[in-house]
Coordinates of C-alpha atoms and ligand atoms in Angstrom, one line a residue:
X1 CA 8.2 176.1 -17.5
X2 CA 11.0 178.7 -17.3
X3 CA 9.6 180.6 -15.2
X4 CA 11.7 180.3 -10.9
X5 CA 11.6 177.2 -9.5
X6 CA 10.6 178.9 -5.6
X7 CA 7.9 177.6 -3.8
X8 CA 6.6 180.9 -4.1
X9 CA 4.1 180.6 -7.7
X10 CA 5.4 183.9 -9.6
X11 CA 2.5 185.5 -10.9
X12 CA 2.4 186.8 -14.7
X13 CA 3.5 190.2 -15.8
X14 CA 4.0 192.4 -19.1
X15 CA 4.9 188.5 -20.5
X16 CA 7.4 187.4 -17.6
X17 CA 7.1 185.6 -14.5
X18 CA 7.2 187.9 -11.8
X19 CA 8.4 186.6 -7.5
X20 CA 9.5 190.6 -6.1
X21 CA 6.3 191.1 -4.8
X22 CA 5.2 189.8 -0.8
X23 CA 3.7 186.1 -1.1
X24 CA 0.1 185.6 -0.4
X25 CA -0.6 181.7 1.1
X26 CA -3.0 179.1 0.2
X27 CA -4.4 176.5 2.5
X28 CA -6.6 174.2 2.0
X29 CA -9.5 174.6 3.3
X30 CA -9.5 170.7 4.1
X31 CA -6.3 170.4 6.5
X32 CA -6.1 174.2 7.5
X33 CA -3.1 174.2 6.1
X34 CA -0.9 176.6 3.7
X35 CA 0.3 174.5 1.2
X36 CA 1.7 177.2 -1.2
X37 CA 2.5 180.8 -1.4
X38 CA 1.8 182.7 -4.8
X39 CA 3.7 186.5 -4.9
X40 CA 1.9 189.3 -5.0
X41 CA 1.5 193.1 -6.4
X42 CA 0.9 196.3 -5.1
X43 CA -0.6 199.8 -6.4
X44 CA 2.3 201.2 -8.2
X45 CA 2.2 198.1 -9.9
X46 CA -1.2 197.7 -11.3
X47 CA -0.7 200.9 -12.5
X48 CA 2.4 199.2 -14.8
X49 CA 0.4 196.5 -15.9
X50 CA -2.2 198.0 -16.8
X51 CA 0.4 201.2 -19.4
X52 CA 2.0 197.7 -20.2
X53 CA -2.0 195.9 -21.2
X54 CA -2.7 199.4 -22.9
X55 CA 0.6 199.3 -25.0
X56 CA -0.1 195.5 -26.1
X57 CA -3.9 197.0 -27.3
X58 CA -3.4 198.1 -30.7
X59 CA -1.6 195.4 -32.1
X60 CA -3.7 192.8 -30.4
X61 CA -7.2 194.5 -31.9
X62 CA -5.6 194.5 -35.4
X63 CA -5.2 191.1 -35.5
X64 CA -8.2 189.2 -37.2
X65 CA -11.0 187.3 -35.1
X66 CA -9.4 184.3 -36.5
X67 CA -6.3 184.9 -35.2
X68 CA -7.3 185.7 -32.1
X69 CA -9.0 182.8 -32.3
X70 CA -6.0 180.7 -32.6
X71 CA -4.6 181.7 -29.6
X72 CA -7.9 180.9 -27.7
X73 CA -7.6 177.5 -29.2
X74 CA -3.1 177.5 -28.0
X75 CA -4.2 178.3 -24.8
X76 CA -7.1 175.7 -24.4
X77 CA -5.1 172.6 -25.9
X78 CA -2.8 174.1 -22.4
X79 CA -4.7 173.5 -20.2
X80 CA -6.6 170.4 -21.6
X81 CA -2.8 168.8 -21.5
X82 CA -2.7 169.6 -17.9
X83 CA -6.1 168.8 -16.3
X84 CA -6.0 166.4 -14.1
X85 CA -3.2 168.6 -12.5
X86 CA -5.8 171.8 -12.3
X87 CA -8.4 170.0 -11.5
X88 CA -6.4 168.8 -8.4
X89 CA -5.1 172.3 -8.5
X90 CA -8.8 173.8 -7.8
X91 CA -9.8 170.6 -5.6
X92 CA -6.4 171.8 -3.1
X93 CA -7.6 175.3 -2.6
X94 CA -11.3 175.9 -3.1
X95 CA -12.0 172.8 -1.3
X96 CA -14.5 170.7 -3.7
X97 CA -14.2 167.8 -4.7
X98 CA -11.7 166.0 -7.9
X99 CA -14.6 165.4 -10.2
X100 CA -16.4 168.7 -9.9
X101 CA -12.8 170.6 -10.5
X102 CA -12.4 168.5 -13.2
X103 CA -15.7 169.1 -14.7
X104 CA -14.3 173.1 -13.7
X105 CA -11.0 172.6 -15.8
X106 CA -13.4 170.5 -18.6
X107 CA -16.2 173.6 -19.0
X108 CA -13.2 176.4 -18.8
X109 CA -11.7 174.4 -22.1
X110 CA -15.4 175.0 -23.7
X111 CA -15.9 178.7 -22.5
X112 CA -12.6 179.1 -24.9
X113 CA -13.1 177.0 -27.8
X114 CA -17.0 178.5 -27.7
X115 CA -14.9 182.2 -28.0
X116 CA -12.0 181.6 -30.0
X117 CA -15.1 180.7 -32.5
X118 CA -16.4 183.8 -31.9
X119 CA -14.4 185.8 -32.5
X120 CA -14.6 185.6 -36.1
X121 CA -18.4 186.3 -35.4
X122 CA -18.0 190.4 -33.7
X123 CA -20.9 191.3 -36.3
X124 CA -21.6 194.5 -37.3
X125 CA -24.9 196.3 -39.8
X126 CA -25.7 198.2 -42.9
X127 CA -28.3 199.9 -41.4
X128 CA -30.6 201.2 -44.9
X129 CA -29.7 204.5 -45.2
X130 CA -33.3 207.3 -44.8
X131 CA -32.0 210.9 -47.5
X132 CA -30.2 210.4 -50.7
X133 CA -25.9 209.8 -51.1
X134 CA -26.1 208.6 -47.6
X135 CA -24.7 205.0 -46.2
X136 CA -24.4 204.0 -42.2
X137 CA -22.3 201.3 -41.3
X138 CA -22.1 199.9 -36.8
X139 CA -19.1 198.2 -36.7
X140 CA -18.2 196.5 -33.5
X141 CA -14.6 197.5 -32.0
X142 CA -12.4 196.1 -28.7
X143 CA -13.4 198.5 -26.0
X144 CA -9.8 198.6 -24.8
X145 CA -7.8 197.1 -21.7
X146 CA -10.1 194.8 -19.4
X147 CA -10.0 194.8 -15.6
X148 CA -11.2 191.2 -14.0
X149 CA -11.9 190.5 -10.9
X150 CA -12.4 187.0 -10.2
X151 CA -14.5 184.6 -7.1
X152 CA -13.2 182.3 -5.4
X153 CA -16.6 179.7 -5.6
X154 CA -15.0 177.9 -9.3
X155 CA -11.8 180.0 -9.7
X156 CA -11.1 179.4 -12.7
X157 CA -14.0 179.0 -14.8
X158 CA -15.4 182.3 -13.7
X159 CA -12.3 183.6 -14.6
X160 CA -12.1 182.6 -17.9
X161 CA -15.9 183.7 -18.7
X162 CA -14.3 187.1 -18.6
X163 CA -10.9 186.5 -19.8
X164 CA -11.6 184.7 -22.9
X165 CA -14.5 186.4 -24.4
X166 CA -12.2 189.8 -24.3
X167 CA -9.6 188.1 -25.8
X168 CA -11.5 187.4 -28.1
X169 CA -12.7 190.7 -28.0
X170 CA -9.8 192.4 -28.5
X171 CA -9.3 193.4 -25.3
X172 CA -5.5 193.3 -23.1
X173 CA -7.2 192.0 -19.7
X174 CA -5.7 192.4 -16.5
X175 CA -7.3 189.3 -13.6
X176 CA -7.4 189.9 -10.3
X177 CA -8.0 186.2 -8.7
X178 CA -10.0 185.9 -5.2
X179 CA -7.0 185.7 -2.7
X180 CA -8.1 182.6 -1.0
X181 CA -7.2 180.6 -5.1
X182 CA -4.7 182.0 -6.9
X183 CA -3.3 179.1 -8.1
X184 CA -5.7 178.0 -10.7
X185 CA -5.5 181.3 -12.2
X186 CA -1.5 180.7 -12.4
X187 CA -1.6 177.3 -14.1
X188 CA -3.6 179.6 -16.3
X189 CA -1.6 182.0 -16.9
X190 CA 1.2 179.0 -17.9
X191 CA -0.9 178.3 -20.8
X192 CA -1.7 181.6 -21.9
X193 CA 2.3 181.9 -21.9
X194 CA 2.8 179.0 -23.5
X195 CA -0.1 179.9 -26.1
X196 CA 2.5 182.6 -26.7
X197 CA 0.3 185.7 -25.9
X198 CA 2.4 189.1 -27.2
X199 CA 2.8 190.5 -23.6
X200 CA 0.7 192.6 -22.3
X201 CA -2.4 191.2 -23.7
X202 CA -3.3 188.5 -20.8
X203 CA -1.4 189.7 -17.2
X204 CA -2.0 187.7 -13.4
X205 CA -2.5 190.2 -10.7
X206 CA -2.8 189.0 -7.3
X207 CA -3.3 190.9 -4.3
X208 CA -4.8 193.2 -1.9
X209 CA -8.0 194.0 -3.6
X210 CA -9.0 196.9 -2.6
X211 CA -5.4 198.9 -4.2
X212 CA -5.8 196.7 -6.9
X213 CA -9.6 197.2 -7.6
X214 CA -8.2 200.7 -6.4
X215 CA -5.8 201.7 -9.2
X216 CA -8.6 200.0 -11.8
X217 CA -11.2 202.2 -11.1
X218 CA -9.4 205.4 -11.3
X219 CA -7.0 204.5 -13.9
X220 CA -8.8 206.2 -17.3
X221 CA -6.5 203.3 -19.3
X222 CA -8.6 200.6 -18.2
X223 CA -12.2 200.7 -19.5
X224 CA -13.5 198.4 -18.3
X225 CA -14.5 196.0 -14.9
X226 CA -16.1 192.4 -15.4
X227 CA -16.1 192.0 -12.4
X228 CA -18.2 188.4 -10.2
X229 CA -18.5 188.1 -6.4
X230 CA -21.1 189.4 -3.6
X231 CA -23.6 192.2 -4.3
X232 CA -22.0 193.7 -1.6
X233 CA -18.6 195.2 -3.3
X234 CA -20.8 194.8 -6.8
X235 CA -22.5 197.8 -5.2
X236 CA -19.2 199.5 -4.2
X237 CA -17.9 198.9 -6.8
X238 CA -20.8 200.7 -8.6
X239 CA -20.7 203.8 -7.1
X240 CA -16.6 203.9 -7.6
X241 CA -17.2 203.6 -11.5
X242 CA -19.7 206.8 -11.6
X243 CA -16.3 209.5 -11.8
X244 CA -15.3 208.4 -14.8
X245 CA -18.3 206.2 -16.2
X246 CA -16.3 203.2 -16.1
X247 CA -17.9 200.5 -18.5
X248 CA -19.0 197.2 -15.8
X249 CA -20.7 194.2 -16.6
X250 CA -21.5 192.5 -12.6
X251 CA -22.1 188.9 -11.9
X252 CA -23.3 189.4 -8.1
X253 CA -25.2 186.7 -6.1
X254 CA -28.0 184.7 -6.1
X255 CA -31.4 183.3 -4.5
X256 CA -31.9 180.5 -6.9
X257 CA -36.0 179.3 -5.6
X258 CA -36.5 175.6 -7.2
X259 CA -39.8 174.9 -7.6
X260 CA -41.5 170.8 -7.8
X261 CA -45.6 170.6 -9.3
X262 CA -47.5 167.2 -8.0
X263 CA -46.9 167.0 -11.7
X264 CA -43.3 165.9 -11.9
X265 CA -41.3 163.3 -12.2
X266 CA -40.6 162.9 -8.6
X267 CA -37.0 161.1 -8.9
X268 CA -35.9 163.6 -11.5
X269 CA -36.9 166.8 -9.3
X270 CA -35.1 164.6 -5.9
X271 CA -32.1 164.9 -8.2
X272 CA -32.3 168.0 -9.3
X273 CA -32.5 169.4 -5.9
X274 CA -29.2 167.6 -4.9
X275 CA -26.9 168.3 -7.8
X276 CA -28.6 172.3 -7.4
X277 CA -28.5 172.3 -3.6
X278 CA -25.0 170.3 -2.8
X279 CA -22.3 170.1 -6.4
X280 CA -20.1 172.5 -4.9
X281 CA -21.0 172.7 -1.2
X282 CA -23.9 174.5 -2.3
X283 CA -21.4 177.9 -2.9
X284 CA -23.1 178.5 -6.1
X285 CA -24.4 181.3 -7.0
X286 CA -26.8 179.4 -8.8
X287 CA -27.2 176.8 -6.1
X288 CA -30.9 175.8 -4.8
X289 CA -31.9 178.6 -2.4
X290 CA -35.4 178.6 -1.5
X291 CA -37.1 174.9 -2.5
X292 CA -41.3 174.7 -2.8
X293 CA -42.9 171.5 -2.8
X294 CA -46.4 171.2 -3.7
X295 CA -48.7 169.8 -1.3
X296 CA -49.3 166.7 -2.5
X297 CA -46.2 165.5 -3.0
X298 CA -44.4 167.5 0.1
X299 CA -44.0 164.4 2.3
X300 CA -43.5 161.9 0.0
X301 CA -39.9 164.4 -1.6
X302 CA -39.1 165.4 1.9
X303 CA -38.5 161.9 2.7
X304 CA -36.6 160.4 -0.6
X305 CA -34.3 163.5 -0.6
X306 CA -33.7 163.9 3.2
X307 CA -32.4 160.1 2.4
X308 CA -30.3 161.3 -0.3
X309 CA -28.7 163.5 2.0
X310 CA -27.7 162.0 4.6
X311 CA -26.1 159.3 2.1
X312 CA -23.5 162.4 1.2
X313 CA -20.4 161.3 1.4
X314 CA -18.7 164.7 3.5
X315 CA -14.5 165.0 3.5
X316 CA -11.7 166.1 1.7
X317 CA -11.9 167.0 -1.7
X318 CA -9.2 164.8 -2.6
X319 CA -10.8 161.5 -1.5
X320 CA -12.6 159.0 -3.3
X321 CA -15.9 158.7 -3.0
X322 CA -16.6 162.6 -1.8
X323 CA -20.0 164.4 -2.3
X324 CA -18.9 167.5 -0.3
X325 CA -16.2 168.8 0.2
X326 CA -15.2 171.6 2.9
X327 CA -16.8 175.5 2.7
X328 CA -14.3 177.8 1.8
X329 CA -13.4 178.6 5.6
X330 CA -15.0 178.0 9.2
X331 CA -16.3 181.2 8.8
X332 CA -18.4 180.4 6.3
X333 CA -19.9 177.2 8.8
X334 CA -20.5 179.7 11.0
X335 CA -22.4 181.3 9.1
X336 CA -24.6 178.9 8.0
X337 CA -25.6 177.7 11.3
X338 CA -26.4 180.9 12.0
X339 CA -29.1 180.6 9.5
X340 CA -29.9 176.9 10.6
X341 CA -30.5 178.3 14.3
X342 CA -32.7 181.5 12.8
X343 CA -34.9 179.2 10.7
X344 CA -35.5 176.4 13.8
X345 CA -36.0 179.0 15.9
X346 CA -38.9 180.4 13.8
X347 CA -40.4 177.1 13.9
X348 CA -38.9 175.0 10.5
X349 CA -38.2 170.8 11.3
X350 CA -34.4 169.6 10.9
X351 CA -34.5 166.6 9.4
X352 CA -30.8 166.1 9.0
X353 CA -27.6 167.8 9.8
X354 CA -27.1 171.0 11.2
X355 CA -24.1 170.4 12.6
X356 CA -20.2 170.5 12.1
X357 CA -19.1 167.2 10.4
X358 CA -17.9 164.4 13.2
X359 CA -14.1 164.2 12.9
X360 CA -13.5 166.5 10.5
X361 CA -12.2 170.0 10.2
X362 CA -13.7 173.2 11.3
X363 CA -14.8 174.1 7.6
X364 CA -17.0 171.1 7.5
X365 CA -20.8 170.7 7.4
X366 CA -23.2 168.1 7.2
X367 CA -26.2 168.1 4.4
X368 CA -28.8 169.4 6.3
X369 CA -32.5 169.8 5.0
X370 CA -35.0 172.1 7.2
X371 CA -38.6 171.7 6.0
X372 CA -41.9 173.9 7.1
X373 CA -39.5 176.9 6.9
X374 CA -40.6 180.4 6.8
X375 CA -40.8 182.8 4.3
X376 CA -39.3 185.5 7.2
X377 CA -36.4 183.5 8.7
X378 CA -32.8 184.8 7.6
X379 CA -31.9 181.2 4.8
X380 CA -35.4 182.0 2.7
X381 CA -33.7 185.9 2.3
X382 CA -30.4 186.0 2.3
X383 CA -27.3 183.5 0.3
X384 CA -25.8 181.3 2.8
X385 CA -23.6 179.1 0.3
X386 CA -23.7 175.6 2.1
X387 CA -24.8 172.8 2.3
X388 CA -28.7 174.0 4.0
X389 CA -32.0 172.9 2.2
X390 CA -34.7 175.0 3.0
X391 CA -37.8 173.5 2.0
X392 CA -41.3 174.8 2.4
X393 CA -45.1 174.1 1.2
X394 CA -47.2 175.7 -1.9
X395 CA -50.4 175.1 -3.1
X396 CA -51.1 177.1 -5.6
X397 CA -49.1 178.0 -8.9
X398 CA -49.8 181.5 -8.2
X399 CA -48.7 182.2 -5.1
X400 CA -45.2 180.4 -5.4
X401 CA -44.8 182.7 -8.4
X402 CA -45.1 185.4 -6.2
X403 CA -42.9 184.1 -3.5
X404 CA -40.1 183.0 -5.9
X405 CA -40.0 186.6 -6.8
X406 CA -40.3 188.4 -3.6
X407 CA -36.3 189.0 -3.8
X408 CA -33.9 191.5 -4.9
X409 CA -32.4 188.7 -6.1
X410 CA -32.4 187.1 -10.0
X411 CA -29.8 184.9 -11.5
X412 CA -31.3 181.7 -11.9
X413 CA -34.6 179.3 -10.9
X414 CA -35.7 176.2 -11.6
X415 CA -39.2 174.2 -12.2
X416 CA -39.9 170.9 -12.1
X417 CA -42.5 169.7 -13.7
X418 CA -43.8 166.9 -17.0
X419 CA -46.8 170.1 -17.5
X420 CA -45.8 171.7 -20.5
X421 CA -47.6 174.9 -20.7
X422 CA -47.3 175.0 -17.0
X423 CA -43.8 175.3 -17.7
X424 CA -44.6 177.6 -20.3
X425 CA -46.3 180.2 -18.4
X426 CA -43.3 179.3 -14.9
X427 CA -40.5 179.4 -16.2
X428 CA -41.4 183.3 -18.5
X429 CA -43.4 184.3 -15.2
X430 CA -39.6 183.7 -12.6
X431 CA -37.5 187.1 -12.9
X432 CA -34.5 185.5 -12.8
X433 CA -31.5 185.4 -16.0
X434 CA -31.4 181.4 -16.5
X435 CA -35.0 179.3 -15.2
X436 CA -33.9 175.6 -16.0
X437 CA -36.9 173.4 -16.4
X438 CA -36.3 170.1 -15.3
X439 CA -33.0 170.6 -15.7
X440 CA -30.2 171.3 -12.8
X441 CA -27.5 171.9 -14.3
X442 CA -28.6 174.8 -17.5
X443 CA -25.5 176.9 -17.8
X444 CA -22.7 176.1 -21.1
X445 CA -20.8 177.8 -23.0
X446 CA -23.6 178.9 -25.9
X447 CA -26.0 180.8 -24.2
X448 CA -26.6 183.6 -22.4
X449 CA -25.6 183.7 -18.1
X450 CA -26.3 186.9 -15.8
X451 CA -28.8 188.3 -13.6
X452 CA -32.0 189.9 -13.4
X453 CA -32.5 192.7 -10.9
X454 CA -30.2 192.8 -7.9
X455 CA -28.0 189.9 -9.4
X456 CA -26.2 192.0 -12.0
X457 CA -25.2 193.8 -15.8
X458 CA -24.5 192.5 -18.4
X459 CA -24.1 188.8 -20.1
X460 CA -22.1 186.7 -19.9
X461 CA -21.6 183.3 -22.6
X462 CA -23.0 182.9 -25.4
X463 CA -23.3 185.2 -28.6
X464 CA -24.2 187.8 -25.7
X465 CA -20.8 187.0 -24.3
X466 CA -18.9 189.0 -26.5
X467 CA -21.1 192.4 -26.5
X468 CA -19.6 194.0 -23.1
X469 CA -16.2 193.5 -24.9
X470 CA -17.1 195.5 -28.3
X471 CA -18.0 199.6 -28.0
X472 CA -20.1 200.0 -31.4
X473 CA -19.8 202.6 -33.8
X474 CA -21.9 204.2 -35.8
X475 CA -19.8 205.2 -39.7
X476 CA -22.4 207.3 -42.3
X477 CA -20.8 207.9 -45.5
X478 CA -22.1 211.0 -47.0
X479 CA -22.2 212.5 -51.2
X480 CA -23.0 208.9 -52.2
X481 CA -24.1 208.6 -55.7
Ligands
LIG1 P1 -16.2 189.2 -3.1 O1 -15.8 189.2 -1.2 O2 -17.3 189.8 -3.3 O3 -15.1 188.8 -3.6 C1 -15.0 188.5 -5.3 C2 -13.8 189.0 -5.5 O4 -13.6 190.8 -5.6 C3 -12.2 188.6 -5.1 O5 -11.5 188.9 -6.8 C4 -11.9 189.8 -3.8 O6 -10.9 189.3 -3.6 C5 -12.1 190.6 -4.8 N1 -12.7 191.9 -4.5 C6 -13.3 192.2 -2.6 N2 -13.0 193.5 -2.2 C7 -12.8 194.1 -3.4 C8 -12.6 195.8 -3.8 N3 -13.0 196.2 -2.4 N4 -12.4 196.4 -4.9 C9 -12.0 195.5 -5.7 N5 -12.1 194.1 -5.9 C10 -12.6 193.2 -4.4 O7 -17.1 187.2 -3.6 P2 -16.7 186.1 -3.3 O8 -16.7 186.0 -1.4 O9 -15.4 185.6 -3.5 O10 -18.1 185.0 -3.9 C11 -18.8 185.0 -3.5 C12 -20.1 185.5 -4.3 O11 -19.9 186.2 -5.5 C13 -21.6 185.3 -3.6 O12 -22.2 186.3 -3.6 C14 -21.6 184.3 -5.2 O13 -23.2 184.4 -5.4 C15 -21.4 185.5 -6.0 N6 -21.1 184.4 -7.4 C16 -21.6 185.2 -8.2 C17 -21.8 184.6 -10.0 C18 -22.2 184.9 -10.4 O14 -22.1 184.6 -11.9 N7 -23.5 186.0 -11.0 C19 -20.7 184.1 -9.9 C20 -19.9 183.2 -8.7 C21 -20.1 184.1 -7.2 P3 -10.4 189.0 -2.5 O15 -10.6 187.2 -2.8 O16 -8.9 189.1 -2.6 O17 -11.0 189.8 -0.9

């Protein structure tokens, strides 16, 4: 690469590598050690980046969708070429098992390719007139400079769900990754640089979230904010957006129910519960947080599920065969243990786990299964964001739908049943942006993703993924013959 090869990794501003700012240290949660650092930018630097992005807007939006798509394909090629290195970096900064880091890279490439193709399909409409001599069109145009704020749990792919559609739609984009996981975004910036994007069109801003966020919110040249993270910070940004009526997309917290009916294929349901609960150590917005099992198969499910949970290997994400890495930090383990203790105090049975994993660092938690968990305990109300599976029994379909929907969140839900009518009925009744029916991994580039209720505003991915980056303009022609 042609950026400085200091141990402090540079950020990427207006087409150039910049390592002038104070260093942000990056900790590997498996070892607790600093393994890299990244340069940062302050509020004034953010202001300059927004100005540079705005200057690049006209040139970028005036390219054809096909031309912008070619750049996106070139970025995808660059990421694909370095997939192993990027997957490893994700594992080091986030802690997840390497195979999951590599999976994230694969999905990232697919997102870029999807939006490279969607760039050609930002269709408008010809609208029938109702008055002689008139003709109407609705066209779609890029919204302008986008501030994209991303979380640490899927540091690359969730950033790209914003960056790729923004670029495809003709918007310059400023990416602010989470401070815990900025390195995969540096590698993304390298792929962008190699792809030869015009300067200012993509920039990487690492640094203090409040400073960068405040400038994005208060600077009128930044027309749109797309945020993925906690509902708490999302609410704060929604409040801040009011002054300028800033356009927003919000991907916020989740609290997914997973419902297993007596007529389910039990082995598939157990597998589904394992994947939705323990992938990424449970640190996923679509992780199953509440597992509801119908009475007739309750104990049988628990026996199979606990056997598999106990067999999961916990360790450094880069070690062979590891299923669950560390949580992002030791404080996250403390929160999870508080949730476990509260559940036990309110009558839950602990079937496995519940403690820090022996012989590993302070950020590792055992895979934990709780049974007979009551609805009013903490882990049934809040995101646990850890490998903690609370299981609860139910009797009737109506009852479980009511319990599943009794939350302010509405991001994802899962149902396991072999009864087609029930699958349809329950999927329609669940208040969630995504419902997996006998499917633990529903998310894919070509389908819309996002939350109902307090889980968010707008949709990412799918053909809807461009919508948040486009304005609709009505053009009316008078005096037509
Ligand atoms: P977070 O604390 O809300 O942080 C998310 C991002 O926002 C980070 O880049 C963070 O920067 C930044 N940020 C924090 N305070 C800010 C402020 N005042 N102004 C502007 N930016 C600010 O969330 P997280 O802990 O990283 O992520 C976990 C949460 O994200 C969970 O609730 C999870 O469910 C949710 N999530 C949702 C989705 C979805 O698609 N709906 C996907 C994944 C995760 P710093 O890191 O520098 O603080």
